Amino acid sequence: MRQLKTQSTREKLLAFALDLMEGPEGADGVTMRGVAASAGVTTMATYKHFQNRDALLRAATAAEYPRIAGYFARANARTEVPGLRGMLGYLNYALDHPQLFRYMFSSHRDDAFVFPRDLQGSKSPTFNVLQTVVSELMDRRVLQSDDVAETALSIWAHAHGLITLYLCGRIAAPRVTFQKLYMRSLDRLLGGLAARTANKG
């Protein structure tokens, strides 16, 4: 449970909604009545802050992005990890919060960011980070020059596919073992995207 002592009623409702989303039923387990009961307020008070359940879930999802950004930042600070270090943050978030990960990145939602309309328009906080890294690697000629957004999409799809396979039990390995496999697989992908040096021999 998140620290709630100094939070407003709206912030507490969002925090409890996110906690319920992490339960066995995922987002399906979130109701206006249940969130209100958890926060110690009336259901009508909840409707004062959120028009309906969908509005509550949209706000909760938006409130979760700063925590995801923290995962990326911590992963990027680990200089011993090669390649796209921030993608280890994407993995760790998924393993720590699988139900939220599924809802935010694998569910069909009206408010989900869509490629290329929203992602190329810089509306996705997580995709923005990846695009920035890919652009920098291309500028430094670490990666071959190509469409930045589509290259970032390829990397994201690769990482997301591995995580999805792991979460549904299609890859059998302890967490630490899978983390290493995941990073090795990303390194292989980046090797294929690496800028080529002309052979002058």
PDB file of C-alpha atoms in Angstrom:
ATOM      1  CA  MET A   1       0.000   0.000   0.000  1.00  0.00           C
ATOM      2  CA  ARG A   2       1.231   3.477  -0.856  1.00  0.00           C
ATOM      3  CA  GLN A   3       1.763   6.197   1.748  1.00  0.00           C
ATOM      4  CA  LEU A   4      -1.632   7.863   2.166  1.00  0.00           C
ATOM      5  CA  LYS A   5      -1.349  10.151   5.221  1.00  0.00           C
ATOM      6  CA  THR A   6      -0.656  13.348   3.304  1.00  0.00           C
ATOM      7  CA  GLN A   7      -2.719  12.555   0.214  1.00  0.00           C
ATOM      8  CA  SER A   8      -5.945  14.222  -0.836  1.00  0.00           C
ATOM      9  CA  THR A   9      -9.151  12.207  -1.116  1.00  0.00           C
ATOM     10  CA  ARG A  10      -8.711  11.995  -4.892  1.00  0.00           C
ATOM     11  CA  GLU A  11      -5.157  10.720  -4.532  1.00  0.00           C
ATOM     12  CA  LYS A  12      -6.249   8.146  -1.967  1.00  0.00           C
ATOM     13  CA  LEU A  13      -8.984   6.899  -4.285  1.00  0.00           C
ATOM     14  CA  LEU A  14      -6.456   6.494  -7.076  1.00  0.00           C
ATOM     15  CA  ALA A  15      -4.042   4.675  -4.774  1.00  0.00           C
ATOM     16  CA  PHE A  16      -6.703   2.220  -3.637  1.00  0.00           C
ATOM     17  CA  ALA A  17      -7.868   1.717  -7.205  1.00  0.00           C
ATOM     18  CA  LEU A  18      -4.314   0.794  -8.219  1.00  0.00           C
ATOM     19  CA  ASP A  19      -4.027  -1.570  -5.258  1.00  0.00           C
ATOM     20  CA  LEU A  20      -7.254  -3.309  -6.286  1.00  0.00           C
ATOM     21  CA  MET A  21      -5.971  -3.538  -9.860  1.00  0.00           C
ATOM     22  CA  GLU A  22      -3.007  -5.492  -8.548  1.00  0.00           C
ATOM     23  CA  GLY A  23      -5.303  -8.116  -7.053  1.00  0.00           C
ATOM     24  CA  PRO A  24      -6.158 -11.479  -8.635  1.00  0.00           C
ATOM     25  CA  GLU A  25      -9.035 -10.017 -10.672  1.00  0.00           C
ATOM     26  CA  GLY A  26      -6.955  -7.163 -12.051  1.00  0.00           C
ATOM     27  CA  ALA A  27      -8.931  -4.189 -13.375  1.00  0.00           C
ATOM     28  CA  ASP A  28     -12.100  -6.310 -13.357  1.00  0.00           C
ATOM     29  CA  GLY A  29     -11.933  -6.221  -9.571  1.00  0.00           C
ATOM     30  CA  VAL A  30     -12.205  -2.433  -9.411  1.00  0.00           C
ATOM     31  CA  THR A  31     -15.622  -0.987  -8.616  1.00  0.00           C
ATOM     32  CA  MET A  32     -16.607   2.482  -7.461  1.00  0.00           C
ATOM     33  CA  ARG A  33     -18.159   0.961  -4.345  1.00  0.00           C
ATOM     34  CA  GLY A  34     -15.075  -1.128  -3.560  1.00  0.00           C
ATOM     35  CA  VAL A  35     -12.661   1.784  -3.995  1.00  0.00           C
ATOM     36  CA  ALA A  36     -14.860   3.988  -1.830  1.00  0.00           C
ATOM     37  CA  ALA A  37     -14.996   1.373   0.922  1.00  0.00           C
ATOM     38  CA  SER A  38     -11.225   0.922   0.847  1.00  0.00           C
ATOM     39  CA  ALA A  39     -10.683   4.678   1.095  1.00  0.00           C
ATOM     40  CA  GLY A  40     -13.249   5.067   3.888  1.00  0.00           C
ATOM     41  CA  VAL A  41     -15.558   7.393   1.955  1.00  0.00           C
ATOM     42  CA  THR A  42     -19.040   7.060   0.505  1.00  0.00           C
ATOM     43  CA  THR A  43     -19.621   5.881  -3.044  1.00  0.00           C
ATOM     44  CA  MET A  44     -21.224   9.252  -3.802  1.00  0.00           C
ATOM     45  CA  ALA A  45     -18.056  10.984  -2.647  1.00  0.00           C
ATOM     46  CA  THR A  46     -16.116   8.893  -5.166  1.00  0.00           C
ATOM     47  CA  TYR A  47     -18.426  10.047  -7.950  1.00  0.00           C
ATOM     48  CA  LYS A  48     -17.612  13.651  -7.029  1.00  0.00           C
ATOM     49  CA  HIS A  49     -14.036  12.997  -8.134  1.00  0.00           C
ATOM     50  CA  PHE A  50     -14.640  10.569 -11.001  1.00  0.00           C
ATOM     51  CA  GLN A  51     -17.645  10.532 -13.297  1.00  0.00           C
ATOM     52  CA  ASN A  52     -17.661   6.750 -13.607  1.00  0.00           C
ATOM     53  CA  ARG A  53     -15.503   3.639 -13.330  1.00  0.00           C
ATOM     54  CA  ASP A  54     -13.841   4.231 -16.697  1.00  0.00           C
ATOM     55  CA  ALA A  55     -12.803   7.736 -15.641  1.00  0.00           C
ATOM     56  CA  LEU A  56     -11.352   6.290 -12.434  1.00  0.00           C
ATOM     57  CA  LEU A  57      -9.350   3.661 -14.321  1.00  0.00           C
ATOM     58  CA  ARG A  58      -8.064   6.254 -16.813  1.00  0.00           C
ATOM     59  CA  ALA A  59      -6.905   8.505 -13.980  1.00  0.00           C
ATOM     60  CA  ALA A  60      -5.307   5.591 -12.134  1.00  0.00           C
ATOM     61  CA  THR A  61      -3.409   4.559 -15.255  1.00  0.00           C
ATOM     62  CA  ALA A  62      -2.138   8.109 -15.771  1.00  0.00           C
ATOM     63  CA  ALA A  63      -1.045   8.269 -12.139  1.00  0.00           C
ATOM     64  CA  GLU A  64       1.003   5.088 -12.551  1.00  0.00           C
ATOM     65  CA  TYR A  65       3.362   6.448 -15.227  1.00  0.00           C
ATOM     66  CA  PRO A  66       5.664   8.273 -12.757  1.00  0.00           C
ATOM     67  CA  ARG A  67       6.289   4.982 -10.958  1.00  0.00           C
ATOM     68  CA  ILE A  68       7.102   3.295 -14.275  1.00  0.00           C
ATOM     69  CA  ALA A  69       9.464   6.172 -15.097  1.00  0.00           C
ATOM     70  CA  GLY A  70      11.227   5.445 -11.815  1.00  0.00           C
ATOM     71  CA  TYR A  71      11.836   1.866 -12.940  1.00  0.00           C
ATOM     72  CA  PHE A  72      13.392   3.131 -16.172  1.00  0.00           C
ATOM     73  CA  ALA A  73      15.564   5.616 -14.271  1.00  0.00           C
ATOM     74  CA  ARG A  74      16.838   3.010 -11.823  1.00  0.00           C
ATOM     75  CA  ALA A  75      17.634   0.601 -14.650  1.00  0.00           C
ATOM     76  CA  ASN A  76      19.510   3.302 -16.569  1.00  0.00           C
ATOM     77  CA  ALA A  77      21.609   3.985 -13.469  1.00  0.00           C
ATOM     78  CA  ARG A  78      22.941   0.419 -13.520  1.00  0.00           C
ATOM     79  CA  THR A  79      25.981   0.988 -15.668  1.00  0.00           C
ATOM     80  CA  GLU A  80      27.003  -2.665 -15.544  1.00  0.00           C
ATOM     81  CA  VAL A  81      24.014  -3.683 -17.655  1.00  0.00           C
ATOM     82  CA  PRO A  82      24.801  -3.494 -21.399  1.00  0.00           C
ATOM     83  CA  GLY A  83      22.591  -2.292 -24.223  1.00  0.00           C
ATOM     84  CA  LEU A  84      19.273  -0.568 -23.667  1.00  0.00           C
ATOM     85  CA  ARG A  85      19.455  -0.593 -19.877  1.00  0.00           C
ATOM     86  CA  GLY A  86      16.115   1.154 -19.445  1.00  0.00           C
ATOM     87  CA  MET A  87      14.311  -1.836 -20.926  1.00  0.00           C
ATOM     88  CA  LEU A  88      15.321  -3.773 -17.819  1.00  0.00           C
ATOM     89  CA  GLY A  89      13.100  -1.301 -15.965  1.00  0.00           C
ATOM     90  CA  TYR A  90      10.195  -2.237 -18.241  1.00  0.00           C
ATOM     91  CA  LEU A  91      10.766  -5.885 -17.352  1.00  0.00           C
ATOM     92  CA  ASN A  92      11.098  -5.269 -13.620  1.00  0.00           C
ATOM     93  CA  TYR A  93       7.903  -3.225 -13.548  1.00  0.00           C
ATOM     94  CA  ALA A  94       6.075  -6.060 -15.310  1.00  0.00           C
ATOM     95  CA  LEU A  95       7.392  -8.655 -12.860  1.00  0.00           C
ATOM     96  CA  ASP A  96       6.636  -6.523  -9.791  1.00  0.00           C
ATOM     97  CA  HIS A  97       3.163  -5.454 -10.985  1.00  0.00           C
ATOM     98  CA  PRO A  98       1.942  -8.049 -13.511  1.00  0.00           C
ATOM     99  CA  GLN A  99      -1.756  -7.184 -13.322  1.00  0.00           C
ATOM    100  CA  LEU A 100      -1.140  -3.473 -13.813  1.00  0.00           C
ATOM    101  CA  PHE A 101       1.292  -4.260 -16.626  1.00  0.00           C
ATOM    102  CA  ARG A 102      -1.293  -6.387 -18.411  1.00  0.00           C
ATOM    103  CA  TYR A 103      -3.949  -3.703 -18.098  1.00  0.00           C
ATOM    104  CA  MET A 104      -1.710  -0.816 -19.132  1.00  0.00           C
ATOM    105  CA  PHE A 105       0.186  -2.468 -21.977  1.00  0.00           C
ATOM    106  CA  SER A 106      -1.816  -5.493 -23.144  1.00  0.00           C
ATOM    107  CA  SER A 107      -5.508  -4.683 -22.780  1.00  0.00           C
ATOM    108  CA  HIS A 108      -7.859  -3.156 -25.332  1.00  0.00           C
ATOM    109  CA  ARG A 109      -8.810   0.265 -23.934  1.00  0.00           C
ATOM    110  CA  ASP A 110     -10.254   3.396 -25.507  1.00  0.00           C
ATOM    111  CA  ASP A 111      -7.596   5.494 -23.762  1.00  0.00           C
ATOM    112  CA  ALA A 112      -4.623   3.295 -24.733  1.00  0.00           C
ATOM    113  CA  PHE A 113      -1.843   4.945 -26.734  1.00  0.00           C
ATOM    114  CA  VAL A 114      -1.862   3.723 -30.331  1.00  0.00           C
ATOM    115  CA  PHE A 115       0.988   3.524 -32.842  1.00  0.00           C
ATOM    116  CA  PRO A 116       1.606   5.590 -34.868  1.00  0.00           C
ATOM    117  CA  ARG A 117      -1.073   8.141 -34.059  1.00  0.00           C
ATOM    118  CA  ASP A 118      -0.259   8.693 -30.393  1.00  0.00           C
ATOM    119  CA  LEU A 119       3.216   7.241 -30.064  1.00  0.00           C
ATOM    120  CA  GLN A 120       4.740   9.330 -32.833  1.00  0.00           C
ATOM    121  CA  GLY A 121       2.919  12.306 -31.369  1.00  0.00           C
ATOM    122  CA  SER A 122       4.933  11.885 -28.142  1.00  0.00           C
ATOM    123  CA  LYS A 123       1.846  11.120 -26.030  1.00  0.00           C
ATOM    124  CA  SER A 124       3.212   7.921 -24.474  1.00  0.00           C
ATOM    125  CA  PRO A 125       5.595   8.601 -21.546  1.00  0.00           C
ATOM    126  CA  THR A 126       7.253   5.196 -21.796  1.00  0.00           C
ATOM    127  CA  PHE A 127       7.591   5.158 -25.581  1.00  0.00           C
ATOM    128  CA  ASN A 128       9.002   8.699 -25.463  1.00  0.00           C
ATOM    129  CA  VAL A 129      11.889   7.427 -23.336  1.00  0.00           C
ATOM    130  CA  LEU A 130      12.639   4.598 -25.759  1.00  0.00           C
ATOM    131  CA  GLN A 131      12.451   6.865 -28.813  1.00  0.00           C
ATOM    132  CA  THR A 132      14.872   9.311 -27.189  1.00  0.00           C
ATOM    133  CA  VAL A 133      17.394   6.559 -26.483  1.00  0.00           C
ATOM    134  CA  VAL A 134      17.082   5.126 -30.010  1.00  0.00           C
ATOM    135  CA  SER A 135      17.549   8.587 -31.539  1.00  0.00           C
ATOM    136  CA  GLU A 136      20.669   9.189 -29.443  1.00  0.00           C
ATOM    137  CA  LEU A 137      22.131   5.806 -30.402  1.00  0.00           C
ATOM    138  CA  MET A 138      21.559   6.588 -34.073  1.00  0.00           C
ATOM    139  CA  ASP A 139      23.177  10.006 -33.697  1.00  0.00           C
ATOM    140  CA  ARG A 140      26.218   8.330 -32.135  1.00  0.00           C
ATOM    141  CA  ARG A 141      26.215   5.754 -34.967  1.00  0.00           C
ATOM    142  CA  VAL A 142      25.777   2.913 -32.499  1.00  0.00           C
ATOM    143  CA  LEU A 143      22.623   1.967 -34.387  1.00  0.00           C
ATOM    144  CA  GLN A 144      22.222   2.244 -38.131  1.00  0.00           C
ATOM    145  CA  SER A 145      20.283   5.262 -39.333  1.00  0.00           C
ATOM    146  CA  ASP A 146      16.615   4.363 -39.780  1.00  0.00           C
ATOM    147  CA  ASP A 147      13.117   5.470 -38.838  1.00  0.00           C
ATOM    148  CA  VAL A 148      13.379   6.217 -35.109  1.00  0.00           C
ATOM    149  CA  ALA A 149       9.771   5.467 -34.215  1.00  0.00           C
ATOM    150  CA  GLU A 150       9.640   2.192 -36.137  1.00  0.00           C
ATOM    151  CA  THR A 151      12.983   1.053 -34.709  1.00  0.00           C
ATOM    152  CA  ALA A 152      11.752   1.856 -31.203  1.00  0.00           C
ATOM    153  CA  LEU A 153       8.559  -0.071 -31.963  1.00  0.00           C
ATOM    154  CA  SER A 154      10.604  -3.118 -33.008  1.00  0.00           C
ATOM    155  CA  ILE A 155      12.561  -3.035 -29.739  1.00  0.00           C
ATOM    156  CA  TRP A 156       9.417  -2.522 -27.676  1.00  0.00           C
ATOM    157  CA  ALA A 157       7.618  -5.383 -29.453  1.00  0.00           C
ATOM    158  CA  HIS A 158      10.568  -7.700 -28.851  1.00  0.00           C
ATOM    159  CA  ALA A 159      10.742  -6.864 -25.146  1.00  0.00           C
ATOM    160  CA  HIS A 160       6.973  -6.967 -24.707  1.00  0.00           C
ATOM    161  CA  GLY A 161       6.721 -10.322 -26.434  1.00  0.00           C
ATOM    162  CA  LEU A 162       9.300 -11.901 -24.148  1.00  0.00           C
ATOM    163  CA  ILE A 163       7.615 -10.496 -21.046  1.00  0.00           C
ATOM    164  CA  THR A 164       4.194 -11.685 -22.175  1.00  0.00           C
ATOM    165  CA  LEU A 165       5.529 -15.187 -22.819  1.00  0.00           C
ATOM    166  CA  TYR A 166       7.078 -15.244 -19.353  1.00  0.00           C
ATOM    167  CA  LEU A 167       3.978 -13.949 -17.547  1.00  0.00           C
ATOM    168  CA  CYS A 168       1.738 -16.556 -19.204  1.00  0.00           C
ATOM    169  CA  GLY A 169       4.122 -19.366 -18.270  1.00  0.00           C
ATOM    170  CA  ARG A 170       5.549 -20.059 -21.739  1.00  0.00           C
ATOM    171  CA  ILE A 171       9.101 -19.431 -20.535  1.00  0.00           C
ATOM    172  CA  ALA A 172       9.992 -21.479 -17.459  1.00  0.00           C
ATOM    173  CA  ALA A 173      12.791 -19.868 -15.468  1.00  0.00           C
ATOM    174  CA  PRO A 174      13.407 -18.151 -12.128  1.00  0.00           C
ATOM    175  CA  ARG A 175      13.161 -14.375 -12.231  1.00  0.00           C
ATOM    176  CA  VAL A 176      16.902 -13.716 -12.206  1.00  0.00           C
ATOM    177  CA  THR A 177      17.504 -16.271 -14.944  1.00  0.00           C
ATOM    178  CA  PHE A 178      14.787 -14.745 -17.107  1.00  0.00           C
ATOM    179  CA  GLN A 179      16.160 -11.228 -16.557  1.00  0.00           C
ATOM    180  CA  LYS A 180      19.499 -12.366 -17.958  1.00  0.00           C
ATOM    181  CA  LEU A 181      17.845 -14.156 -20.883  1.00  0.00           C
ATOM    182  CA  TYR A 182      15.764 -11.044 -21.598  1.00  0.00           C
ATOM    183  CA  MET A 183      18.824  -8.773 -21.706  1.00  0.00           C
ATOM    184  CA  ARG A 184      20.799 -11.220 -23.848  1.00  0.00           C
ATOM    185  CA  SER A 185      17.911 -11.369 -26.286  1.00  0.00           C
ATOM    186  CA  LEU A 186      17.730  -7.566 -26.469  1.00  0.00           C
ATOM    187  CA  ASP A 187      21.486  -7.415 -27.037  1.00  0.00           C
ATOM    188  CA  ARG A 188      21.111  -9.838 -29.967  1.00  0.00           C
ATOM    189  CA  LEU A 189      18.372  -7.649 -31.417  1.00  0.00           C
ATOM    190  CA  LEU A 190      20.516  -4.547 -31.041  1.00  0.00           C
ATOM    191  CA  GLY A 191      23.396  -6.381 -32.684  1.00  0.00           C
ATOM    192  CA  GLY A 192      21.233  -6.783 -35.766  1.00  0.00           C
ATOM    193  CA  LEU A 193      20.333  -3.086 -35.670  1.00  0.00           C
ATOM    194  CA  ALA A 194      23.913  -1.927 -35.104  1.00  0.00           C
ATOM    195  CA  ALA A 195      25.552   0.467 -37.512  1.00  0.00           C
ATOM    196  CA  ARG A 196      27.844  -1.360 -39.953  1.00  0.00           C
ATOM    197  CA  THR A 197      31.430  -0.262 -40.478  1.00  0.00           C
ATOM    198  CA  ALA A 198      32.494  -0.414 -44.104  1.00  0.00           C
ATOM    199  CA  ASN A 199      35.130  -3.054 -44.810  1.00  0.00           C
ATOM    200  CA  LYS A 200      38.076  -1.245 -46.356  1.00  0.00           C
ATOM    201  CA  GLY A 201      40.238  -4.338 -46.697  1.00  0.00           C
TER     202      GLY A 201
END
